[in-house]
Short mmCIF file of C-alpha atoms and ligand atoms in Angstrom, two decimals:
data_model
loop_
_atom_site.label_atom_id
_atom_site.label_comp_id
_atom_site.label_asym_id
_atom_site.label_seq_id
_atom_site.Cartn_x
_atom_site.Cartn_y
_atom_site.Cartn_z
CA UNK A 107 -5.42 -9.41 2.45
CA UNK A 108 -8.93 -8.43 3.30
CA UNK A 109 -10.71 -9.79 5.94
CA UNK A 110 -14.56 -10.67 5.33
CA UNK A 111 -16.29 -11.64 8.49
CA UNK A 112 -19.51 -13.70 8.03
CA UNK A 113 -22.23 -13.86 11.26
CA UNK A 114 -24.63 -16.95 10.54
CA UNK A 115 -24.64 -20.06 8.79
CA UNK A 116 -28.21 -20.16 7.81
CA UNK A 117 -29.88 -19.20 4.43
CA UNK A 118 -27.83 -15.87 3.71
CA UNK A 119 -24.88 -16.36 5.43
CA UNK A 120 -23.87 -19.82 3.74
CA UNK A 121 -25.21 -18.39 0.38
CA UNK A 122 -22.94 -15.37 0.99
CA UNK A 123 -19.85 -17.85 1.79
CA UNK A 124 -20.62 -20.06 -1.04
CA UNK A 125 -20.59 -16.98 -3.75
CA UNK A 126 -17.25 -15.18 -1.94
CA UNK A 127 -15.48 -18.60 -1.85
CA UNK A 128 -16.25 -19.03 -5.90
CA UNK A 129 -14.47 -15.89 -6.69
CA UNK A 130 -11.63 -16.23 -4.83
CA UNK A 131 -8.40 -13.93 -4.07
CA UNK A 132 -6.96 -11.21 -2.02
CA UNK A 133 -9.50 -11.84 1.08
CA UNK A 134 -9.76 -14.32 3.87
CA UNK A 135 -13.35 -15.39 5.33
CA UNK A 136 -14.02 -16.05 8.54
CA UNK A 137 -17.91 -17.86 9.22
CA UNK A 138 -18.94 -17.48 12.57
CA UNK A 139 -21.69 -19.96 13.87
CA UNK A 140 -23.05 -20.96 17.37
CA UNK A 141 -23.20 -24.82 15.91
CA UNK A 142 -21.39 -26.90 13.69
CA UNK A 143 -24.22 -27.97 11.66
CA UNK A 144 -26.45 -25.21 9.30
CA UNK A 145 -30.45 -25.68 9.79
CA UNK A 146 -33.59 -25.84 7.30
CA UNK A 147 -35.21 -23.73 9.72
CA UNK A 148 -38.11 -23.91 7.23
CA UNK A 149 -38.58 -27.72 8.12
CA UNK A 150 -38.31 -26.94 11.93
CA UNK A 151 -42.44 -27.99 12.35
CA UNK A 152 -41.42 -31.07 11.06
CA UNK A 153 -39.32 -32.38 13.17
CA UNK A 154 -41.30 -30.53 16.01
CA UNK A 155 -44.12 -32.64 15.05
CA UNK A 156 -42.17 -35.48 14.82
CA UNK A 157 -42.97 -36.02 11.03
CA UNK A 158 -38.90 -36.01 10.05
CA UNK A 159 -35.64 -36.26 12.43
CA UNK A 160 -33.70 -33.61 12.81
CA UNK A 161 -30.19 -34.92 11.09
CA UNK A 162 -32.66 -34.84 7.80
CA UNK A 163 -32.82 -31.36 8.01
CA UNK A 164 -29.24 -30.53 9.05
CA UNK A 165 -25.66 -30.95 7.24
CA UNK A 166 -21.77 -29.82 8.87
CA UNK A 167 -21.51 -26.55 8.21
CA UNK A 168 -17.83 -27.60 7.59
CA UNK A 169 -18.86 -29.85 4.25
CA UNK A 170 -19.47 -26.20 2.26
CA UNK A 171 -16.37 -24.77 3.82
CA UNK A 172 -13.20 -24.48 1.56
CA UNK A 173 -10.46 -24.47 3.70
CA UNK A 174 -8.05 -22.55 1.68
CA UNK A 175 -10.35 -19.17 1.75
CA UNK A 176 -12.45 -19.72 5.00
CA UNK A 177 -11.84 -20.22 8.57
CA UNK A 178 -15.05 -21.43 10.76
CA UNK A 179 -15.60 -20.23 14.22
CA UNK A 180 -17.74 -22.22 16.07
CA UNK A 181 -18.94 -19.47 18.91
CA UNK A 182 -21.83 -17.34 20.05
CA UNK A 183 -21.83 -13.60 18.80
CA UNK A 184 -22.32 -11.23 21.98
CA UNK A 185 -21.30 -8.03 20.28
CA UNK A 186 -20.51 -5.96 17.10
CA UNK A 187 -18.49 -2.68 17.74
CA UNK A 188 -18.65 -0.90 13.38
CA UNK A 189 -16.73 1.79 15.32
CA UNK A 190 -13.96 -0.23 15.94
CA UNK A 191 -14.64 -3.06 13.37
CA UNK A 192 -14.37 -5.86 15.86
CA UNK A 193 -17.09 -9.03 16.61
CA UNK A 194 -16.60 -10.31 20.09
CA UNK A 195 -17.86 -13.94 20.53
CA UNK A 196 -18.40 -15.88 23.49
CA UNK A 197 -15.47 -17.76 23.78
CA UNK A 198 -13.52 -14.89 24.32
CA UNK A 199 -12.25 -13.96 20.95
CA UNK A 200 -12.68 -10.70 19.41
CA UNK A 201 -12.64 -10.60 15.35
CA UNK A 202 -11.64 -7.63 12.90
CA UNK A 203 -13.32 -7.14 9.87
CA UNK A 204 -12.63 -4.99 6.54
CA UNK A 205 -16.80 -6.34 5.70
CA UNK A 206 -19.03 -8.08 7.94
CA UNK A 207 -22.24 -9.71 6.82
CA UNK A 208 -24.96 -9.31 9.84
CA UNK A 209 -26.45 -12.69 8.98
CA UNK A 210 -27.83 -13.67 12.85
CA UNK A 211 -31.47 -14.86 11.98
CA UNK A 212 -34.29 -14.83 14.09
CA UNK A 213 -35.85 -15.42 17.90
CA UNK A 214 -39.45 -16.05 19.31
CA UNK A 215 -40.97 -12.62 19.47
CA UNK A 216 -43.29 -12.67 22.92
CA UNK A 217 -44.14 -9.20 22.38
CA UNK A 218 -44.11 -9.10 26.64
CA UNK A 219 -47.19 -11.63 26.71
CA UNK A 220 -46.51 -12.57 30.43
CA UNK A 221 -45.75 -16.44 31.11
CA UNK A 222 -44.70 -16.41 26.93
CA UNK A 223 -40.90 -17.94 27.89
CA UNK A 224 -42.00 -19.80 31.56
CA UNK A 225 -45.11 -21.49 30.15
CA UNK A 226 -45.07 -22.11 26.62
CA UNK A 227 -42.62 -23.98 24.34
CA UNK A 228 -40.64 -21.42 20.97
CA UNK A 229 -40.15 -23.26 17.96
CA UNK A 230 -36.88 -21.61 16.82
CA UNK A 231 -34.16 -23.92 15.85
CA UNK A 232 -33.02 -27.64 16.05
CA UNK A 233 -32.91 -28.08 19.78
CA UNK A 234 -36.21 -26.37 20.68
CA UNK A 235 -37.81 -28.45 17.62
CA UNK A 236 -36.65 -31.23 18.71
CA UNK A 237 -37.94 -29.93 22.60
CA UNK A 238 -41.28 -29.40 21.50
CA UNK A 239 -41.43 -33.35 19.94
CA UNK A 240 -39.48 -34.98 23.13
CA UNK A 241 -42.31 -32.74 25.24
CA UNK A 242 -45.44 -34.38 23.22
CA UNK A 243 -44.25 -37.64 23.66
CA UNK A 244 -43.36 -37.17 27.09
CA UNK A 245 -47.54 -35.80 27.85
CA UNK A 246 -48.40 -38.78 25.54
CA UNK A 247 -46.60 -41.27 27.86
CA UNK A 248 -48.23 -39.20 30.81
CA UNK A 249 -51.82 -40.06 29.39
CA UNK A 250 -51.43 -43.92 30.20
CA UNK A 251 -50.88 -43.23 33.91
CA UNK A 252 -53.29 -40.18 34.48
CA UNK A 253 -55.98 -40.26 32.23
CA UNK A 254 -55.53 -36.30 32.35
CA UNK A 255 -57.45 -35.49 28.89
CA UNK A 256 -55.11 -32.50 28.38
CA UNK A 257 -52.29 -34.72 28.29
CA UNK A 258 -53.85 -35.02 24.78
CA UNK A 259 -54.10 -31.27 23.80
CA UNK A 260 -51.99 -29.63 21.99
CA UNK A 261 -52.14 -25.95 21.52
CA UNK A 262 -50.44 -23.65 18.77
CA UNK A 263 -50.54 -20.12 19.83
CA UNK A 264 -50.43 -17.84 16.39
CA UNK A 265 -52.00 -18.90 13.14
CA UNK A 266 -48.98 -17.47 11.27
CA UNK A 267 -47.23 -19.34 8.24
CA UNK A 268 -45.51 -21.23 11.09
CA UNK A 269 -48.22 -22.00 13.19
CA UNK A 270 -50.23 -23.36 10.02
CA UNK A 271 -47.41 -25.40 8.73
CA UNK A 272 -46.90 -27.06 12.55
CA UNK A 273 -50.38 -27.58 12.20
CA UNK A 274 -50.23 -29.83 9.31
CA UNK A 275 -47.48 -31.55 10.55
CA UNK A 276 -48.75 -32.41 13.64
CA UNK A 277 -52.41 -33.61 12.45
CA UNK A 278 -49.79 -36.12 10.20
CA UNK A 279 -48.35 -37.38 13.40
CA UNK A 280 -51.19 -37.41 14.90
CA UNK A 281 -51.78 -41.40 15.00
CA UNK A 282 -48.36 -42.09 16.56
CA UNK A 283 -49.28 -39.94 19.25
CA UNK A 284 -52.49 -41.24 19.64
CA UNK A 285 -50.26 -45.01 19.55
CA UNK A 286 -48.04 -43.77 22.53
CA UNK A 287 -51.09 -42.85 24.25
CA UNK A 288 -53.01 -45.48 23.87
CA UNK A 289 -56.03 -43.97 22.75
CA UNK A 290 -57.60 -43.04 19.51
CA UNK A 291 -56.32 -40.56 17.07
CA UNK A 292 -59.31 -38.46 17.35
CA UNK A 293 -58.71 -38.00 20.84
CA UNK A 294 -55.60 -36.10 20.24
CA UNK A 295 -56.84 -32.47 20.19
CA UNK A 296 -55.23 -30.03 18.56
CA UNK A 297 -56.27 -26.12 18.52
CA UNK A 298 -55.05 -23.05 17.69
CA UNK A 299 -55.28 -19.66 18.80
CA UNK A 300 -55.03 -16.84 16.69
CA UNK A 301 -55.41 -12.81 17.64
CA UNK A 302 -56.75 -12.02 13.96
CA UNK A 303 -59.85 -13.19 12.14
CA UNK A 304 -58.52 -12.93 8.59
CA UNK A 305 -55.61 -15.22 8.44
CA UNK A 306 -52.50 -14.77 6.27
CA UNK A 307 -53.00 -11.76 5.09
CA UNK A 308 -50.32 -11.79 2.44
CA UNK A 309 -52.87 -14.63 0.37
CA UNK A 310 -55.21 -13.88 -1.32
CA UNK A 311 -58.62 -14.85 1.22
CA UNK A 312 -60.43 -18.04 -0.75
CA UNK A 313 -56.77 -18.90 -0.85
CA UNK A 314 -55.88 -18.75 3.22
CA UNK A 315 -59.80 -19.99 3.40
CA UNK A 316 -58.95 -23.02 1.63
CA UNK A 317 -56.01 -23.93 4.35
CA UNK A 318 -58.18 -23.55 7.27
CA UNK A 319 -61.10 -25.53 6.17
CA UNK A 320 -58.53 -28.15 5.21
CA UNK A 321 -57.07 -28.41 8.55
CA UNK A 322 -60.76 -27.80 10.08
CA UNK A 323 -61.74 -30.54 7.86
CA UNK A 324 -59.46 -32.77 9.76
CA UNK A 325 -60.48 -31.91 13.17
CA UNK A 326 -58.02 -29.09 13.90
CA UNK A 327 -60.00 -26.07 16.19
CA UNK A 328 -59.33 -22.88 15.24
CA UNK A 329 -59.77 -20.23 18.00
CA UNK A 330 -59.67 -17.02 15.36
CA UNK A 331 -60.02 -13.58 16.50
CA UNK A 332 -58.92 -14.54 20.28
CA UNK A 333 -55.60 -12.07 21.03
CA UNK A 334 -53.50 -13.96 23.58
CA UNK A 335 -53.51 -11.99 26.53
CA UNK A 336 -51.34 -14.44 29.00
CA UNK A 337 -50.05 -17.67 29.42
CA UNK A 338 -50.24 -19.80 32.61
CA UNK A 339 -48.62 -22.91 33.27
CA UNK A 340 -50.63 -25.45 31.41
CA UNK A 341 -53.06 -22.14 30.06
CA UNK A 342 -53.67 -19.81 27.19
CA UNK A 343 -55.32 -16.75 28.42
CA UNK A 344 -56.82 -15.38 25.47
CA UNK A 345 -59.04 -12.55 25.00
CA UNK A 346 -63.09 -12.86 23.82
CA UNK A 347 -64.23 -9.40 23.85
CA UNK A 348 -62.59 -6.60 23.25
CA UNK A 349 -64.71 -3.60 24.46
CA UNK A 350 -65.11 -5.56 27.88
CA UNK A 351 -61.34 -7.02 27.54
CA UNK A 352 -63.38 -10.44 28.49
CA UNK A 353 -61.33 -13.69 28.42
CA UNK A 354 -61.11 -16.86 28.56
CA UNK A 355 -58.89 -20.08 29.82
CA UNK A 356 -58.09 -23.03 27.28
CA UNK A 357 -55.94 -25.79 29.28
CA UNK A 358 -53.94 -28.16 27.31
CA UNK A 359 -49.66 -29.77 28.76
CA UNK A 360 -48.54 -28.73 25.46
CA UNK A 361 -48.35 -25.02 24.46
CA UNK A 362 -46.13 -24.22 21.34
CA UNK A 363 -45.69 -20.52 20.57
CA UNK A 364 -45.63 -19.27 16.84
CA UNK A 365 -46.64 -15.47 17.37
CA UNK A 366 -44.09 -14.28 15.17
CA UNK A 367 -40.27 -13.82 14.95
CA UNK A 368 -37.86 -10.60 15.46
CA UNK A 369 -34.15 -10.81 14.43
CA UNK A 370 -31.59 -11.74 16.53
CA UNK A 371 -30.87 -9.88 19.88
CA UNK A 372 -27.29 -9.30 18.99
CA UNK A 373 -28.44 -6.73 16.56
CA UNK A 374 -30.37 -4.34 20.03
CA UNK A 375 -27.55 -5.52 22.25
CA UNK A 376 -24.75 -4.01 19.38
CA UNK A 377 -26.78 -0.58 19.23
CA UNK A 378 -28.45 -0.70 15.71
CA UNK A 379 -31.25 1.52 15.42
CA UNK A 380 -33.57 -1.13 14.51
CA UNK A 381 -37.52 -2.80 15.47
CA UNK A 382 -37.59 -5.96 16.92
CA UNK A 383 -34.02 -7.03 15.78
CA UNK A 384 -34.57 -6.04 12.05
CA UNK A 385 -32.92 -3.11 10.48
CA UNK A 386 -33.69 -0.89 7.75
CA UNK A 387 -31.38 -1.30 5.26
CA UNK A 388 -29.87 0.79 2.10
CA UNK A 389 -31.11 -0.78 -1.07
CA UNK A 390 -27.98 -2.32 -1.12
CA UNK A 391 -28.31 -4.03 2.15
CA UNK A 392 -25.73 -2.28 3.77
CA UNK A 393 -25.87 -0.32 7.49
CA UNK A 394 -27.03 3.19 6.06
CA UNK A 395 -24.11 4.56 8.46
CA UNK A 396 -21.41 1.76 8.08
CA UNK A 397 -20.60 1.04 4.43
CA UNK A 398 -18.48 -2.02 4.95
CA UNK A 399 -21.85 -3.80 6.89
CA UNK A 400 -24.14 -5.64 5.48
CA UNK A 401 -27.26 -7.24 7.25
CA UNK A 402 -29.10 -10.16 5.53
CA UNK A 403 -31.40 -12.78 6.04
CA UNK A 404 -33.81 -11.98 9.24
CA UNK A 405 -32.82 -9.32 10.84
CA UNK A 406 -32.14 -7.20 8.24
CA UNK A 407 -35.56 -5.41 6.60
CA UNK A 408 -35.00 -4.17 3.16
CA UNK A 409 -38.15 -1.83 1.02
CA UNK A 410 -40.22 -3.05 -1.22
CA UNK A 411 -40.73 -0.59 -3.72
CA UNK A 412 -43.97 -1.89 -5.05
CA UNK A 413 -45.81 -2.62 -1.62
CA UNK A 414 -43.64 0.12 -0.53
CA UNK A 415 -43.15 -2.08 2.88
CA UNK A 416 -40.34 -4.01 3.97
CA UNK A 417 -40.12 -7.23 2.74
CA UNK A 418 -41.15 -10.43 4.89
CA UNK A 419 -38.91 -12.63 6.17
CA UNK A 420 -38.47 -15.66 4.42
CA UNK A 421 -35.93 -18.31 3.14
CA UNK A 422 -35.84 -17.44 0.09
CA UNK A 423 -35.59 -13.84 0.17
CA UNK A 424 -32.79 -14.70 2.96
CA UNK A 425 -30.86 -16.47 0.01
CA UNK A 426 -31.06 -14.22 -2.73
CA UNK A 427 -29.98 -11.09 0.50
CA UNK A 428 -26.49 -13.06 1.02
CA UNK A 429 -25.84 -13.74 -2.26
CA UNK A 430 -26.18 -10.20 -3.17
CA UNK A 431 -24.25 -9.16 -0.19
CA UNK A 432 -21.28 -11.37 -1.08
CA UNK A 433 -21.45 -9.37 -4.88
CA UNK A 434 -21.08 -6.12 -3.33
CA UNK A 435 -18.69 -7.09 -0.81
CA UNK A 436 -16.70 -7.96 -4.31
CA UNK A 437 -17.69 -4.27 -5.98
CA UNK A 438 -16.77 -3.08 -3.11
CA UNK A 439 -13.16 -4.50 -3.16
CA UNK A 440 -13.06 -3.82 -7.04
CA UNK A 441 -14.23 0.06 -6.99
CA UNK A 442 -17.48 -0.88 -8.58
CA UNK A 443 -20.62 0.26 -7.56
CA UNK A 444 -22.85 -1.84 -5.26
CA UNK A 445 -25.79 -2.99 -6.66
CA UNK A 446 -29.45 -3.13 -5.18
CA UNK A 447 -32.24 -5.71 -4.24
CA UNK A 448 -34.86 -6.72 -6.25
CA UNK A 449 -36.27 -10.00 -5.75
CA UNK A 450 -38.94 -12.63 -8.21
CA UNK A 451 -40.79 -14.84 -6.13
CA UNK A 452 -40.66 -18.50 -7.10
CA UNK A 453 -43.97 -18.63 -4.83
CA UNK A 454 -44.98 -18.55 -1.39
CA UNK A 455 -46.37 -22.36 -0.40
CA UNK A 456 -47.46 -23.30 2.68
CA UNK A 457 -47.50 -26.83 3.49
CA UNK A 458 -50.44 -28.57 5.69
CA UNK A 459 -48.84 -32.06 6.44
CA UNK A 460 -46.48 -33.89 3.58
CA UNK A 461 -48.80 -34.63 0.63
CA UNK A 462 -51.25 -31.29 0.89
CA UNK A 463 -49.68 -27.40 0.36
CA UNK A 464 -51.67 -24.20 -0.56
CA UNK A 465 -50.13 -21.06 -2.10
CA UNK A 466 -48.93 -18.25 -5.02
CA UNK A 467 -46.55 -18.80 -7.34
CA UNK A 468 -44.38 -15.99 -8.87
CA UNK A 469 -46.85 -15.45 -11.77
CA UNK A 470 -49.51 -14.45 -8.96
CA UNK A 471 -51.71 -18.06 -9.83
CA UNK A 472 -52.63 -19.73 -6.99
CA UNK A 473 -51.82 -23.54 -6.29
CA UNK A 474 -53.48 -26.41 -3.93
CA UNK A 475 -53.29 -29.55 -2.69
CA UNK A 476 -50.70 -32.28 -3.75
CA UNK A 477 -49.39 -29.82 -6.88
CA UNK A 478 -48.63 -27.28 -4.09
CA UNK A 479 -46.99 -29.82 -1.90
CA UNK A 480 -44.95 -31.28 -4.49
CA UNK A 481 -43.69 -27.04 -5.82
CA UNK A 482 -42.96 -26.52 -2.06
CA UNK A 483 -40.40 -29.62 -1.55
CA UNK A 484 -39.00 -28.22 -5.49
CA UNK A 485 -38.49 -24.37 -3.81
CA UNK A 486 -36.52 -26.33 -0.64
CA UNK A 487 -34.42 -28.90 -2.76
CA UNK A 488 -33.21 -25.58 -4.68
CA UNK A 489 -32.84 -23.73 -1.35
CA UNK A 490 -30.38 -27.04 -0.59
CA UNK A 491 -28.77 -27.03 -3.87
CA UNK A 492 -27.69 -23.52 -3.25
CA UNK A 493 -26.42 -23.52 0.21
CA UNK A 494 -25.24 -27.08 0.05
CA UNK A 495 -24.49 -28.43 -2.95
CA UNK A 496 -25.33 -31.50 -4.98
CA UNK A 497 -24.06 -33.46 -1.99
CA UNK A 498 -26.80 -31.96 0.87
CA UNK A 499 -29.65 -32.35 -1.89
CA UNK A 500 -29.28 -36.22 -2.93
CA UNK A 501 -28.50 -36.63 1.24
CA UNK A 502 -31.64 -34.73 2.36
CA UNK A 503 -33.55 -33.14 -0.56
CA UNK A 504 -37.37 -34.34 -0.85
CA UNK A 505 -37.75 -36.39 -3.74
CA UNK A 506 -40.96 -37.67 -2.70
CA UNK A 507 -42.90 -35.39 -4.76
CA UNK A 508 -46.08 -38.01 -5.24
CA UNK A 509 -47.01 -39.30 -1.50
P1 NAD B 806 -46.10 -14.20 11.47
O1 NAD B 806 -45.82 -12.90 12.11
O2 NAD B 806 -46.20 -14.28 10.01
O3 NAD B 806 -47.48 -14.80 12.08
C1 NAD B 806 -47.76 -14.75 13.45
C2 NAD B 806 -49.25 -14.96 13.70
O4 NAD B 806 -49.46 -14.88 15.11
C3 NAD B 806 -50.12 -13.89 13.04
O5 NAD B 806 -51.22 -14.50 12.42
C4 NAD B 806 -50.54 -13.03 14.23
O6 NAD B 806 -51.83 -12.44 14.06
C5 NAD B 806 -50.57 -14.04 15.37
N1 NAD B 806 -50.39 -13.41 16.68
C6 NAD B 806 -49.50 -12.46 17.04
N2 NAD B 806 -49.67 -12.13 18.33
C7 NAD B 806 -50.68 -12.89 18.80
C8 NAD B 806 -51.32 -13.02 20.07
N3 NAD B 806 -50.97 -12.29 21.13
N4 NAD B 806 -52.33 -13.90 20.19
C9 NAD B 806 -52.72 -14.68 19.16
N5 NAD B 806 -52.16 -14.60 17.94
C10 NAD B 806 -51.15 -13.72 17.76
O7 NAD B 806 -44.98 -15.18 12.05
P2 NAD B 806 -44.52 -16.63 11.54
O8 NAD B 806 -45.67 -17.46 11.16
O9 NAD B 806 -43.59 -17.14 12.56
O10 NAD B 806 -43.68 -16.30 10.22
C11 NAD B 806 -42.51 -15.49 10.29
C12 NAD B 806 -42.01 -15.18 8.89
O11 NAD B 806 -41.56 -16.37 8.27
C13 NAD B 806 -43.09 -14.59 8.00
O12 NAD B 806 -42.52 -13.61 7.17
C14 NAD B 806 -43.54 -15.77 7.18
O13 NAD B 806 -44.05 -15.38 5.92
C15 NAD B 806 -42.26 -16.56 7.06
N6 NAD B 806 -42.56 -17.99 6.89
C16 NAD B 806 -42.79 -18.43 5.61
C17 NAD B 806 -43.11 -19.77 5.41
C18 NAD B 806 -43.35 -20.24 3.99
O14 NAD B 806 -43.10 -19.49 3.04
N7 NAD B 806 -43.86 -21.45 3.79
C19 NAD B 806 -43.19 -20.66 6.49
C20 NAD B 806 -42.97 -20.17 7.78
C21 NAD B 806 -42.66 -18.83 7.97
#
């Protein structure tokens, strides 16, 4: 009996479990996750902003596990030894593997921004989403006693996909906020600052235009081509001139950092020759040195041969990484030959609170407003479908397509 050892229960590594569990016989699985429960980490803004709870983006990780093929190990990975062919988790446990499938997502990336992890709040998973919302509150509550205005602020450092899509989300909450604090909504300020001028560069521009001046339009500041430089407590340092290296201070009791994501440290700590926790992969998304490990999802970068640069991290392409991983792990055990990545967009959509979206479909058109919004909750309900079954999409799909 071969022994398949899966790291992660997010995107890939449940889509990997759920295609090796369908074709079952002569291996055993073992899933190894630090929770019980598997995330939406694309609705993590959400419940940031306080716009969903967070059991509407989670399900047990145990309701897609078949007990007859798959053990689940809920631990922390600290270490993976391909010499030996052994995971060592936190509890004290050490795994063997015939396969592993590197599936360990991704962490705030501070890029050694001093004050990053003291001063400002990551967005990463459930608890620090949930963090970030309990935090708001908590300076919203604050306002009735002090009258501090930048109990009010909020600040969003990074202008990414993330950053924009927190944006949204929190302009939609803003009126509850502005409820708890006893104020008006308009006195809820919310800004962001972003090192670049020309914002999501994989859009087309009247395209990434159209998002701003949508969120501009409803009183969000955008502080564009203003590198963060430092953060203090309570203040972004950010950068105004950069022949002088001139800055300047913005103050605000909530500072939320979206600069960007690298794969999980497991990946440095385990001694893969990879940048910022993401490594190059074979075509076939296995170690280029190891041929029974696979990395997927976030920390694995795989080429594009069109762009001919890796490509991005996302949910989807996370997804259609473990699935593929799972089929080779089967070649693999068959004598076939592994087969390689290729990937069709469904789209890239980025919502800006629940009703408005922007973004490209597969066919390259571009798509706004409510259409957008209602193709973006389609893409997730498949994502759910596929990683959890009918049962996780009529329990937490988005069938609100039309408000
Ligand atoms: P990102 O790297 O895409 O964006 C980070 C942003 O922060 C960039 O605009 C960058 O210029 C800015 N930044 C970096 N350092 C800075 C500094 N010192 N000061 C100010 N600004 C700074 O990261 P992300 O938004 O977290 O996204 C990560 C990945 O997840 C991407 O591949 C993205 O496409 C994907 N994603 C996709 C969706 C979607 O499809 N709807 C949603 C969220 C994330």
């Amino acid at each position: 009996m071969k022994e398949i050892v899966i790291l992660g229960g997010g995107y890939a590594g449940l889509r990997a479990l759920k295609f090796l569990q369908g074709s079952k016989g002569g291996f055993h699985i073992t899933l190894v996750d630090r929770n019980d429960y598997h995330y939406e980490a694309t609705d993590l803004h959400e419940v940031a902003a306080g716009t969903q709870p967070a059991e509407k983006i989670l399900y047990p990780i145990e309701d897609v596990v078949d007990p007859d093929v798959t053990t689940f190990v809920q631990a922390s990975v600290e270490k993976i030894d391909r010499d030996k062919q052994e995971v060592s988790l936190d509890n004290g446990e050490t795994l063997s593997y015939d396969y592993v499938i590197v599936a360990l997502g991704f962490r705030s990336e501070s890029f050694g921004i001093s004050g990053v992890d003291e001063n400002s709040l990551p967005m990463v998973d459930v608890k620090t989403a949930i963090a970030v919302h309990d935090h708001i509150v908590s300076q919203m509550e604050d306002y009735k006693e002090t009258h501090n205005p930048d109990d009010l602020k909020i600040v969003v450092c990074g202008a990414g996909f993330t950053g924009i899509e927190l944006l949204g989300a929190l302009n939609e909450n803003r009126a509850s906020f502005a409820e708890i604090a006893g104020v008006a909504p308009e006195r809820i300020e919310i800004y962001v600052v972003e090192a670049v001028t020309r914002l999501l560069p994989m859009m087309p521009e009247e395209l990434a235009d159209y998002g701003v001046a949508k969120l501009e339009s409803w009183g969000i500041k955008f502080l564009t081509g203003k590198p963060i430089k430092a953060i203090k407590p309570q203040t972004v340092v950010y950068q105004t001139n950069a022949e002088t290296g001139d800055t300047d201070e913005l103050t605000a009791n909530t500072i939320i950092w979206t600069t960007g994501v690298s794969g999980s440290k497991v990946i440095d700590e385990s001694g893969f020759s990879a940048r910022r926790g993401r490594m190059m992969v074979d075509s076939d998304l296995r170690d280029p040195e190891y041929r029974n490990v696979y990395l997927v999802g976030d920390c694995s970068a795989v080429m594009d041969p069109e762009s001919n640069r890796p490509y991005p991290t996302t949910a989807q392409i996370s997804l259609v990484m473990g699935e593929l991983a799972a089929k080779n792990i089967l070649a693999q055990l068959s004598g076939r030959e592994t087969g390689d990545f290729t990937y069709d967009s469904l789209g890239t959509v980025a919502s800006i609170g629940n009703t408005s979206a922007f973004g490209i479909l597969g066919n390259g058109k571009s798509v706004k407003g409510y259409l957008a919004s209602a193709l973006k909750k389609i893409i997730m309900d498949k994502s759910l479908m596929e990683t959890g079954g009918s049962k996780e999409l009529f329990a937490k799909g988005r069938f609100d397509l039309y408000h």
